[in-house]
Amino acid sequence: MVLKKMPEFNIRPDTTAYNLVIRSLCEKGDMDMAKQLMGEMGLIDLYPDMITYVSMIKGFCDVGRLEEAYALFPVMSVHGCYPNVVAYSALLDGVCRCGIIEKAFELLAEMEKEGEGCRPNVITYTSVIQSFCEQGRAKDALSVLELMEVRGCAPNRVTASAWINGVCMNGQLQDVYKFIERIVGGGSVSMGDCYSSLVVCLIKIKKVEEAEKTFRMALSSGMKLDSLACSMMIREICSEKRVLDGVEKTGCLSSIDIDIYSILLAGLCQKSHSAEAARLARSMVEKRIPLRTPYVEKVVEHLKNFGGKELVAELVSMCKVNQVLKMECCETATGCCLQNNSSRDVIIIDMIKKVEEAEKTFRMALSSGMKLDSLACSMMIREICSEKRVLDGFCLYEEVEKTGCLSSIDIDIYSILLAGLCQKSHSAEAARLARSMVEKRIPLRTPYVEKVVEHLKNFGGKELVAELVSMVLKMECCETATGCCLQNNSSRSADLAVLSNDTFSAKIKINKISTSI
């Protein structure tokens, strides 16, 4: 073990080093070794901190050793660590997973009794509700909901989604609608939010007919369902070779999954609904929504005879085609050429892997004051980063930003750049880019979260890290863990967790990142 070898090189391990090893052991379930290491800390004048205790509590709970997890609470204060909502929530999660209902309620009461810093919040209650619902204990989950309302803690969309999902999975659909009326009556969750979650859950459990009935009823009632519910419903209907119209009139499609547009357009073309296809294609052009590559040839073949060469050329120009030949074939098929500008030149050069020539053309265009489009900028920066020249990529990003070309750049580029800067320890540049992402409300992509948080927490400050995390998870984080309060913006996180068949995913990520901070 590296930790044991450190003294041989005259390096004294600190609490952070022990915490990293202990957390790793806990995640692997090797609690005996983790416990031994925690005991050894005192021998070299080191003491466990809150991070150590939370890791140990969670580890013991994961392997079902609840008594040992409980035993850590009385000794925490000896080392100046006082139980907070994060520690209690970790224990509560373990108790719930073991199905010890009475103990869970006792623990909630104890947290309430401890007062400020330990009082259960909406995340704590939601975690308990999720656990009970997963075990088919909908009535117990409802009791927790009643308890949180009595104690003045308003449920949010994630809470509602957790309960709706649990009830649907257990086939108790008759209870869902009563629950929705009740929770909406409290004023903390909207009818649209509840019905969006319900539609997602019904599709997930293959009750598509019930989902469509609920969806259409919600639309006719004037509700605005969220983009995830709309995307899934339209996709499901298209897969049955039916076309759904009238959704856009509700204003629900502002942030819908862009793949849906391509699926719809291809379906309309296949069924020879030419007028509707042309109308949708014009809408995509106006909104700058690119047609997905697999559908290009089918759509072009149909629309070139109906929608006009101009419309087809616009659609093709927005496509992120993967091969130059496909682009040229589309131009030949439509009988018209796309604009021969510097952006297109860069894309073509990049596609045939003449990256050096592409970069030369790109920089020449920038120095000449040209404004290249977002596709050219995205591809060029991504290519430079792939060559492990992340600092060059960042410098180019800053140059492009000055020209105003970044307004619609591929948001993945921000995450790739930020993760690369952190990996190469370019801390000042990483913090600068992270602040820019926060200002522009550009969320960090989930795969990069842990790597970026681990680096930035020591350089960019807790506030910056907390802002980044809040945009990724879109749900409340514990104020104690980060030292600042995040916005409760949980619009899609719960539904995404439901969709991935992992109702605990959002909660686990929050606990993991909060602990590391």
Coordinates of C-alpha atoms in Angstrom, one line a residue:
M1 CA 0.0 0.0 0.0
V2 CA 1.3 3.4 -1.0
L3 CA 0.3 4.9 2.3
K4 CA 2.6 2.5 4.2
K5 CA 5.5 3.3 1.8
M6 CA 5.4 7.1 2.3
P7 CA 7.5 7.2 5.4
E8 CA 10.3 5.3 3.6
F9 CA 10.6 8.4 1.3
N10 CA 10.5 10.8 4.2
I11 CA 6.9 11.8 3.3
R12 CA 4.5 12.0 6.2
P13 CA 0.9 11.1 5.2
D14 CA -1.7 13.6 6.3
T15 CA -5.4 13.4 7.0
T16 CA -6.3 13.9 3.3
A17 CA -4.1 10.9 2.3
Y18 CA -5.7 8.7 4.9
N19 CA -9.2 9.9 3.8
L20 CA -8.5 8.9 0.2
V21 CA -7.4 5.4 1.1
I22 CA -10.2 4.9 3.7
R23 CA -12.8 6.1 1.2
S24 CA -11.5 3.7 -1.4
L25 CA -11.5 0.8 1.0
C26 CA -15.1 1.7 2.1
E27 CA -16.2 1.7 -1.5
K28 CA -14.8 -1.8 -2.0
G29 CA -16.4 -3.0 1.2
D30 CA -13.2 -3.7 3.1
M31 CA -14.4 -2.2 6.3
D32 CA -12.0 -4.1 8.6
M33 CA -9.0 -2.5 6.9
A34 CA -10.6 0.9 6.8
K35 CA -11.4 0.7 10.5
Q36 CA -7.8 -0.4 11.2
L37 CA -6.4 2.6 9.2
M38 CA -8.7 5.0 11.0
G39 CA -7.3 3.6 14.3
E40 CA -3.7 4.1 13.1
M41 CA -4.2 7.8 12.5
G42 CA -4.0 8.6 16.2
L43 CA -0.5 6.9 16.4
I44 CA 1.0 9.6 14.2
D45 CA -0.9 12.5 15.7
L46 CA -3.6 12.6 13.1
Y47 CA -7.3 12.6 13.8
P48 CA -10.3 11.6 11.7
D49 CA -12.3 14.5 10.4
M50 CA -15.9 14.8 9.1
I51 CA -15.0 13.3 5.7
T52 CA -13.4 10.3 7.4
Y53 CA -16.5 9.6 9.6
V54 CA -19.0 10.1 6.7
S55 CA -17.0 7.6 4.6
M56 CA -16.9 5.1 7.4
I57 CA -20.6 5.5 8.2
K58 CA -21.6 5.0 4.6
G59 CA -19.2 2.0 4.2
F60 CA -20.6 0.2 7.3
C61 CA -24.1 0.8 6.0
D62 CA -23.3 -0.5 2.6
V63 CA -22.1 -3.9 4.1
G64 CA -25.0 -4.0 6.5
R65 CA -23.0 -3.4 9.7
L66 CA -25.4 -0.8 11.0
E67 CA -24.5 -1.1 14.7
E68 CA -20.9 -0.1 13.9
A69 CA -22.1 2.8 11.9
Y70 CA -24.2 3.9 14.9
A71 CA -21.3 3.5 17.2
L72 CA -19.3 6.2 15.4
F73 CA -21.7 8.9 16.4
P74 CA -20.8 9.2 20.1
V75 CA -17.0 9.2 19.4
M76 CA -17.1 11.8 16.7
S77 CA -17.3 14.7 19.1
V78 CA -14.1 13.6 20.8
H79 CA -12.2 14.7 17.7
G80 CA -14.2 17.9 17.3
C81 CA -16.6 16.5 14.7
Y82 CA -20.2 16.9 15.5
P83 CA -22.9 14.9 13.5
N84 CA -24.5 17.0 10.8
V85 CA -27.2 16.3 8.2
V86 CA -24.7 14.6 5.8
A87 CA -23.6 12.1 8.5
Y88 CA -27.2 11.4 9.6
S89 CA -28.4 11.1 6.0
A90 CA -25.7 8.5 5.3
L91 CA -26.8 6.5 8.3
L92 CA -30.5 7.0 7.4
D93 CA -29.9 5.7 3.9
G94 CA -28.4 2.5 5.3
V95 CA -31.3 2.0 7.7
C96 CA -33.8 2.5 5.0
R97 CA -32.1 0.0 2.6
C98 CA -32.1 -2.6 5.4
G99 CA -35.9 -2.0 5.6
I100 CA -35.9 -1.1 9.3
I101 CA -38.9 1.3 9.1
E102 CA -39.3 2.0 12.8
K103 CA -35.6 2.9 13.2
A104 CA -35.8 5.2 10.2
F105 CA -38.6 7.2 11.8
E106 CA -36.7 7.3 15.1
L107 CA -33.7 8.6 13.3
L108 CA -35.7 11.3 11.6
A109 CA -37.1 12.3 15.0
E110 CA -33.5 12.4 16.5
M111 CA -32.3 14.6 13.7
E112 CA -35.2 17.0 14.3
K113 CA -34.3 17.0 18.0
E114 CA -30.7 17.8 17.4
G115 CA -31.8 21.0 15.7
E116 CA -29.8 23.3 13.3
G117 CA -27.2 21.5 11.3
C118 CA -28.8 18.1 11.7
R119 CA -32.5 18.9 10.9
P120 CA -33.6 16.8 8.0
N121 CA -34.0 18.7 4.8
V122 CA -35.9 18.0 1.6
I123 CA -33.1 15.8 0.3
T124 CA -33.1 13.7 3.4
Y125 CA -36.9 13.2 3.3
T126 CA -36.8 12.4 -0.4
S127 CA -34.1 9.8 0.1
V128 CA -36.3 8.0 2.6
I129 CA -39.3 8.2 0.4
Q130 CA -37.3 6.7 -2.5
S131 CA -36.1 3.9 -0.3
F132 CA -39.5 3.0 0.9
C133 CA -41.0 3.2 -2.6
E134 CA -38.3 0.9 -3.9
Q135 CA -39.3 -1.7 -1.3
G136 CA -43.0 -1.4 -2.2
R137 CA -43.8 0.5 1.0
A138 CA -45.9 3.3 -0.6
K139 CA -47.9 3.8 2.6
D140 CA -44.7 4.3 4.7
A141 CA -43.4 6.7 2.0
L142 CA -46.7 8.6 2.3
S143 CA -46.2 8.8 6.1
V144 CA -42.8 10.4 5.5
L145 CA -44.4 12.9 3.2
E146 CA -46.9 13.8 5.8
L147 CA -44.2 14.1 8.4
M148 CA -42.1 16.5 6.3
E149 CA -45.2 18.7 5.6
V150 CA -46.0 18.8 9.4
R151 CA -42.4 19.9 10.1
G152 CA -42.6 22.7 7.5
C153 CA -40.4 21.1 4.8
A154 CA -42.1 21.5 1.5
P155 CA -41.7 18.6 -1.0
N156 CA -40.1 19.5 -4.4
R157 CA -40.4 17.9 -7.8
V158 CA -37.8 15.3 -7.0
T159 CA -39.9 14.2 -4.0
A160 CA -43.0 14.0 -6.1
S161 CA -41.2 12.1 -8.9
A162 CA -39.8 9.6 -6.4
W163 CA -43.2 8.8 -5.0
I164 CA -44.9 8.6 -8.4
N165 CA -42.2 6.3 -9.7
G166 CA -42.5 4.0 -6.7
V167 CA -46.2 3.8 -6.9
C168 CA -46.2 3.2 -10.7
M169 CA -43.6 0.5 -10.4
N170 CA -45.8 -1.3 -7.9
G171 CA -48.9 -1.1 -10.1
Q172 CA -50.8 1.2 -7.8
L173 CA -51.9 3.7 -10.4
Q174 CA -55.2 4.5 -8.8
D175 CA -53.3 6.2 -5.9
V176 CA -51.2 8.4 -8.2
Y177 CA -53.9 10.9 -9.3
K178 CA -55.1 11.5 -5.7
F179 CA -51.5 12.1 -4.7
I180 CA -50.9 14.6 -7.5
E181 CA -54.0 16.6 -6.4
R182 CA -52.7 16.6 -2.9
I183 CA -49.1 17.6 -3.5
V184 CA -50.1 20.3 -6.1
G185 CA -52.5 21.7 -3.5
G186 CA -49.6 22.4 -1.3
G187 CA -48.2 24.8 -3.8
S188 CA -44.6 23.6 -3.9
V189 CA -44.9 21.4 -7.0
S190 CA -46.8 22.3 -10.3
M191 CA -49.3 20.1 -12.0
G192 CA -47.1 20.1 -15.1
D193 CA -44.1 18.8 -13.1
C194 CA -46.2 15.9 -11.6
Y195 CA -47.7 14.9 -14.9
S196 CA -44.4 15.1 -16.7
S197 CA -43.0 12.6 -14.1
L198 CA -46.0 10.4 -14.4
V199 CA -45.7 10.2 -18.2
V200 CA -42.0 9.3 -18.0
C201 CA -42.8 6.6 -15.4
L202 CA -45.6 5.1 -17.4
I203 CA -43.4 4.9 -20.5
K204 CA -40.7 3.3 -18.5
I205 CA -43.0 0.5 -17.2
K206 CA -44.3 0.0 -20.8
K207 CA -47.8 1.3 -20.1
V208 CA -47.6 3.4 -23.3
E209 CA -51.4 3.6 -23.9
E210 CA -51.9 5.0 -20.4
A211 CA -49.0 7.4 -20.9
E212 CA -50.4 8.7 -24.1
K213 CA -53.9 9.1 -22.6
T214 CA -52.3 11.0 -19.6
F215 CA -50.2 13.1 -22.0
R216 CA -53.1 14.1 -24.2
M217 CA -55.3 14.9 -21.2
A218 CA -52.5 17.1 -19.8
L219 CA -52.1 19.0 -23.1
S220 CA -55.8 19.5 -23.5
S221 CA -55.9 20.9 -19.9
G222 CA -53.3 23.5 -20.9
M223 CA -50.5 22.0 -18.9
K224 CA -46.9 22.5 -20.1
L225 CA -45.1 19.2 -19.8
D226 CA -41.3 19.2 -19.7
S227 CA -39.0 18.4 -22.6
L228 CA -38.1 14.9 -21.3
A229 CA -41.8 13.8 -21.1
C230 CA -42.5 15.3 -24.6
S231 CA -39.4 13.8 -26.1
M232 CA -40.1 10.3 -24.7
M233 CA -43.8 10.4 -25.7
I234 CA -43.2 11.6 -29.3
R235 CA -40.3 9.0 -29.7
E236 CA -42.6 6.2 -28.4
I237 CA -45.4 7.2 -30.8
C238 CA -43.0 7.5 -33.8
S239 CA -41.7 4.0 -33.0
E240 CA -45.3 2.8 -33.5
K241 CA -45.2 4.5 -36.9
R242 CA -47.7 7.2 -35.9
V243 CA -47.3 10.9 -36.1
L244 CA -48.2 13.3 -33.3
D245 CA -49.0 16.9 -34.0
G246 CA -50.1 19.9 -32.0
V247 CA -47.4 19.6 -29.3
E248 CA -45.5 22.7 -30.3
K249 CA -48.5 24.9 -29.8
T250 CA -48.2 24.3 -26.1
G251 CA -44.7 25.7 -25.9
C252 CA -43.3 22.5 -24.5
L253 CA -40.7 22.0 -27.2
S254 CA -38.3 24.9 -26.4
S255 CA -35.7 22.5 -25.0
I256 CA -36.8 19.2 -26.4
D257 CA -34.3 16.5 -27.3
I258 CA -33.1 17.6 -30.8
D259 CA -33.1 13.9 -32.0
I260 CA -36.9 14.0 -31.9
Y261 CA -37.0 16.6 -34.7
S262 CA -34.9 14.3 -36.9
I263 CA -37.0 11.3 -36.1
L264 CA -40.2 13.2 -36.8
L265 CA -39.0 14.7 -40.0
A266 CA -37.7 11.3 -41.3
G267 CA -41.1 9.7 -40.4
L268 CA -43.1 12.4 -42.1
C269 CA -41.0 12.0 -45.3
Q270 CA -41.3 8.2 -45.2
K271 CA -45.1 8.5 -44.9
S272 CA -45.1 11.2 -47.7
H273 CA -46.6 13.9 -45.5
S274 CA -44.8 16.4 -47.6
A275 CA -46.5 19.6 -46.4
E276 CA -46.0 18.7 -42.7
A277 CA -42.4 17.7 -43.4
A278 CA -41.6 21.0 -45.1
R279 CA -43.1 22.9 -42.3
L280 CA -41.1 21.0 -39.7
A281 CA -37.9 21.4 -41.8
R282 CA -38.4 25.2 -41.9
S283 CA -39.0 25.2 -38.2
M284 CA -35.7 23.4 -37.7
V285 CA -33.8 25.8 -39.9
E286 CA -35.3 28.8 -38.0
K287 CA -34.2 27.3 -34.7
R288 CA -30.9 26.2 -36.1
I289 CA -31.5 22.5 -35.1
P290 CA -29.3 20.2 -37.2
L291 CA -30.7 17.1 -38.9
R292 CA -29.0 14.0 -37.6
T293 CA -26.6 12.3 -40.1
P294 CA -28.4 8.9 -40.4
Y295 CA -31.6 10.7 -41.7
V296 CA -29.9 13.1 -44.2
E297 CA -30.2 11.1 -47.4
K298 CA -33.8 10.0 -46.7
V299 CA -35.0 13.5 -45.9
V300 CA -33.0 15.1 -48.7
E301 CA -34.4 12.7 -51.3
H302 CA -38.0 13.5 -50.3
L303 CA -37.7 17.3 -49.7
K304 CA -35.7 18.2 -52.7
N305 CA -38.8 17.7 -54.9
F306 CA -41.1 19.5 -52.4
G307 CA -39.5 21.9 -50.1
G308 CA -37.2 23.6 -52.5
K309 CA -33.4 23.6 -53.0
E310 CA -32.9 26.4 -50.6
L311 CA -34.6 24.6 -47.7
V312 CA -32.7 21.4 -48.4
A313 CA -29.4 23.3 -48.7
E314 CA -30.0 25.0 -45.3
L315 CA -30.7 21.7 -43.6
V316 CA -27.6 20.1 -45.1
S317 CA -25.4 23.0 -44.1
M318 CA -26.4 22.6 -40.5
C319 CA -25.6 18.8 -40.5
K320 CA -22.6 17.6 -38.6
V321 CA -21.8 15.2 -41.4
N322 CA -19.0 12.6 -40.7
Q323 CA -17.6 12.3 -44.2
V324 CA -16.9 14.8 -46.9
L325 CA -18.3 12.5 -49.5
K326 CA -21.7 12.5 -47.8
M327 CA -21.8 16.3 -47.8
E328 CA -20.8 16.4 -51.5
C329 CA -23.4 13.7 -52.3
C330 CA -26.1 15.8 -50.7
E331 CA -25.1 18.9 -52.7
T332 CA -25.2 16.9 -55.9
A333 CA -28.6 15.4 -55.0
T334 CA -30.1 18.8 -54.4
G335 CA -28.5 20.5 -57.4
C336 CA -27.3 23.4 -55.3
C337 CA -24.1 24.3 -53.4
L338 CA -23.7 25.2 -49.8
Q339 CA -22.0 28.4 -49.0
N340 CA -18.3 28.2 -49.8
N341 CA -17.0 30.0 -46.7
S342 CA -14.1 29.6 -44.4
S343 CA -16.2 27.7 -41.8
R344 CA -17.0 25.0 -44.3
D345 CA -13.3 24.9 -45.5
V346 CA -12.2 24.2 -42.0
I347 CA -14.7 21.5 -41.5
I348 CA -13.8 19.7 -44.7
I349 CA -10.1 19.9 -44.0
D350 CA -10.7 18.6 -40.5
M351 CA -12.9 15.7 -41.8
I352 CA -10.1 14.4 -44.0
K353 CA -7.7 14.7 -41.1
K354 CA -5.6 17.5 -42.4
V355 CA -5.7 19.0 -39.0
E356 CA -2.5 21.1 -39.4
E357 CA -4.0 22.7 -42.5
A358 CA -7.3 23.2 -40.8
E359 CA -5.7 24.9 -37.8
K360 CA -3.7 27.2 -40.2
T361 CA -6.9 28.1 -42.1
F362 CA -8.7 28.6 -38.8
R363 CA -6.1 31.0 -37.3
M364 CA -5.8 32.9 -40.6
A365 CA -9.6 33.4 -40.7
L366 CA -9.6 34.7 -37.1
S367 CA -6.7 37.0 -37.7
S368 CA -8.6 38.4 -40.8
G369 CA -11.6 39.3 -38.6
M370 CA -13.8 36.5 -40.0
K371 CA -16.6 35.1 -37.8
L372 CA -16.5 31.3 -38.1
D373 CA -19.6 29.3 -37.3
S374 CA -20.1 27.2 -34.1
L375 CA -19.5 23.9 -35.9
A376 CA -16.1 24.9 -37.2
C377 CA -15.1 26.4 -33.8
S378 CA -16.3 23.3 -31.9
M379 CA -14.5 20.8 -34.2
M380 CA -11.2 22.8 -34.3
I381 CA -11.0 23.2 -30.5
R382 CA -12.0 19.5 -30.0
E383 CA -9.3 18.4 -32.4
I384 CA -6.6 20.4 -30.6
C385 CA -7.7 19.0 -27.2
S386 CA -7.6 15.4 -28.6
E387 CA -3.9 16.0 -29.4
K388 CA -3.4 16.8 -25.7
R389 CA -2.7 20.4 -26.4
V390 CA -5.4 21.5 -24.0
L391 CA -3.7 24.9 -23.2
D392 CA -3.5 25.7 -26.9
G393 CA -7.2 24.7 -27.1
F394 CA -8.1 27.1 -24.3
C395 CA -6.1 29.9 -25.8
L396 CA -7.9 29.4 -29.1
Y397 CA -11.2 29.3 -27.2
E398 CA -10.4 32.7 -25.7
E399 CA -9.5 34.1 -29.1
V400 CA -12.8 32.8 -30.6
E401 CA -14.8 34.2 -27.7
K402 CA -13.5 37.7 -28.5
T403 CA -15.0 37.4 -32.0
G404 CA -18.4 36.5 -30.6
C405 CA -18.6 33.1 -32.4
L406 CA -19.2 31.1 -29.2
S407 CA -22.9 31.9 -28.8
S408 CA -24.0 28.5 -30.0
I409 CA -20.9 26.4 -29.7
D410 CA -21.2 22.8 -28.8
I411 CA -21.5 22.8 -25.0
D412 CA -19.5 19.6 -24.7
I413 CA -16.4 21.6 -25.7
Y414 CA -16.5 23.5 -22.4
S415 CA -16.5 20.3 -20.4
I416 CA -13.7 18.7 -22.5
L417 CA -11.6 21.9 -22.1
L418 CA -12.2 22.2 -18.3
A419 CA -11.5 18.6 -17.6
G420 CA -8.3 18.8 -19.7
L421 CA -7.1 21.9 -17.9
C422 CA -7.7 20.3 -14.5
Q423 CA -5.9 17.1 -15.6
K424 CA -2.8 19.2 -16.7
S425 CA -3.0 21.3 -13.5
H426 CA -3.6 24.6 -15.4
S427 CA -5.5 25.8 -12.4
A428 CA -5.8 29.5 -13.2
E429 CA -7.2 28.8 -16.7
A430 CA -9.5 26.1 -15.3
A431 CA -10.9 28.4 -12.7
R432 CA -11.4 31.1 -15.3
L433 CA -13.2 28.8 -17.7
A434 CA -15.4 27.4 -14.8
R435 CA -16.5 30.9 -13.9
S436 CA -17.3 31.6 -17.5
M437 CA -19.5 28.4 -17.6
V438 CA -21.3 29.5 -14.4
E439 CA -22.0 32.9 -15.8
K440 CA -23.3 31.4 -19.1
R441 CA -25.2 28.7 -17.2
I442 CA -23.4 26.0 -19.2
P443 CA -23.6 22.7 -17.2
L444 CA -20.5 20.5 -16.8
R445 CA -21.1 17.1 -18.3
T446 CA -21.6 14.3 -15.7
P447 CA -18.6 12.1 -16.7
Y448 CA -16.2 15.0 -15.9
V449 CA -17.8 16.1 -12.6
E450 CA -15.6 14.2 -10.1
K451 CA -12.3 14.9 -11.9
V452 CA -13.1 18.7 -12.1
V453 CA -14.5 19.0 -8.5
E454 CA -11.4 17.2 -7.1
H455 CA -9.1 19.7 -8.7
L456 CA -11.1 22.9 -8.4
K457 CA -12.2 22.6 -4.8
N458 CA -8.6 23.4 -3.8
F459 CA -8.2 26.3 -6.2
G460 CA -11.4 27.8 -7.4
G461 CA -13.2 28.0 -4.0
K462 CA -16.2 26.1 -2.6
E463 CA -18.6 28.6 -4.1
L464 CA -17.5 28.0 -7.6
V465 CA -17.5 24.3 -7.2
A466 CA -20.9 24.4 -5.6
E467 CA -22.3 26.4 -8.6
L468 CA -20.9 23.9 -11.1
V469 CA -22.3 21.0 -9.2
S470 CA -25.7 22.6 -8.8
M471 CA -26.0 23.0 -12.6
V472 CA -25.1 19.3 -13.1
L473 CA -27.3 17.7 -10.6
K474 CA -30.1 20.2 -10.7
M475 CA -31.2 19.5 -7.2
E476 CA -30.4 20.7 -3.7
C477 CA -27.0 19.9 -2.1
C478 CA -26.4 20.0 1.6
E479 CA -25.4 23.5 2.7
T480 CA -23.1 22.0 5.4
A481 CA -21.1 20.0 2.9
T482 CA -20.2 22.9 0.6
G483 CA -20.5 25.9 2.9
C484 CA -23.0 27.5 0.6
C485 CA -26.6 27.0 -0.4
L486 CA -27.4 25.7 -3.9
Q487 CA -30.5 26.5 -5.8
N488 CA -33.2 23.8 -5.9
N489 CA -33.5 23.5 -9.6
S490 CA -34.4 19.9 -10.0
S491 CA -36.4 20.0 -13.3
R492 CA -35.0 16.9 -15.0
S493 CA -32.6 15.1 -12.6
A494 CA -35.3 12.9 -11.0
D495 CA -36.8 11.8 -14.3
L496 CA -33.3 11.1 -15.7
A497 CA -32.6 8.9 -12.7
V498 CA -35.9 7.1 -13.2
L499 CA -35.2 6.7 -16.9
S500 CA -31.8 5.0 -16.2
N501 CA -33.5 2.6 -13.7
D502 CA -31.5 4.0 -10.9
T503 CA -33.7 6.0 -8.6
F504 CA -30.8 6.6 -6.2
S505 CA -28.3 8.0 -8.7
A506 CA -28.9 11.6 -8.0
K507 CA -28.7 11.1 -4.3
I508 CA -25.5 9.0 -4.5
K509 CA -23.8 11.6 -6.7
I510 CA -24.7 14.4 -4.2
N511 CA -23.4 12.4 -1.2
K512 CA -20.2 11.5 -3.0
I513 CA -19.4 15.0 -4.3
S514 CA -20.5 16.6 -1.0
T515 CA -18.3 14.3 0.9
S516 CA -15.3 15.0 -1.3
I517 CA -15.8 18.8 -1.0

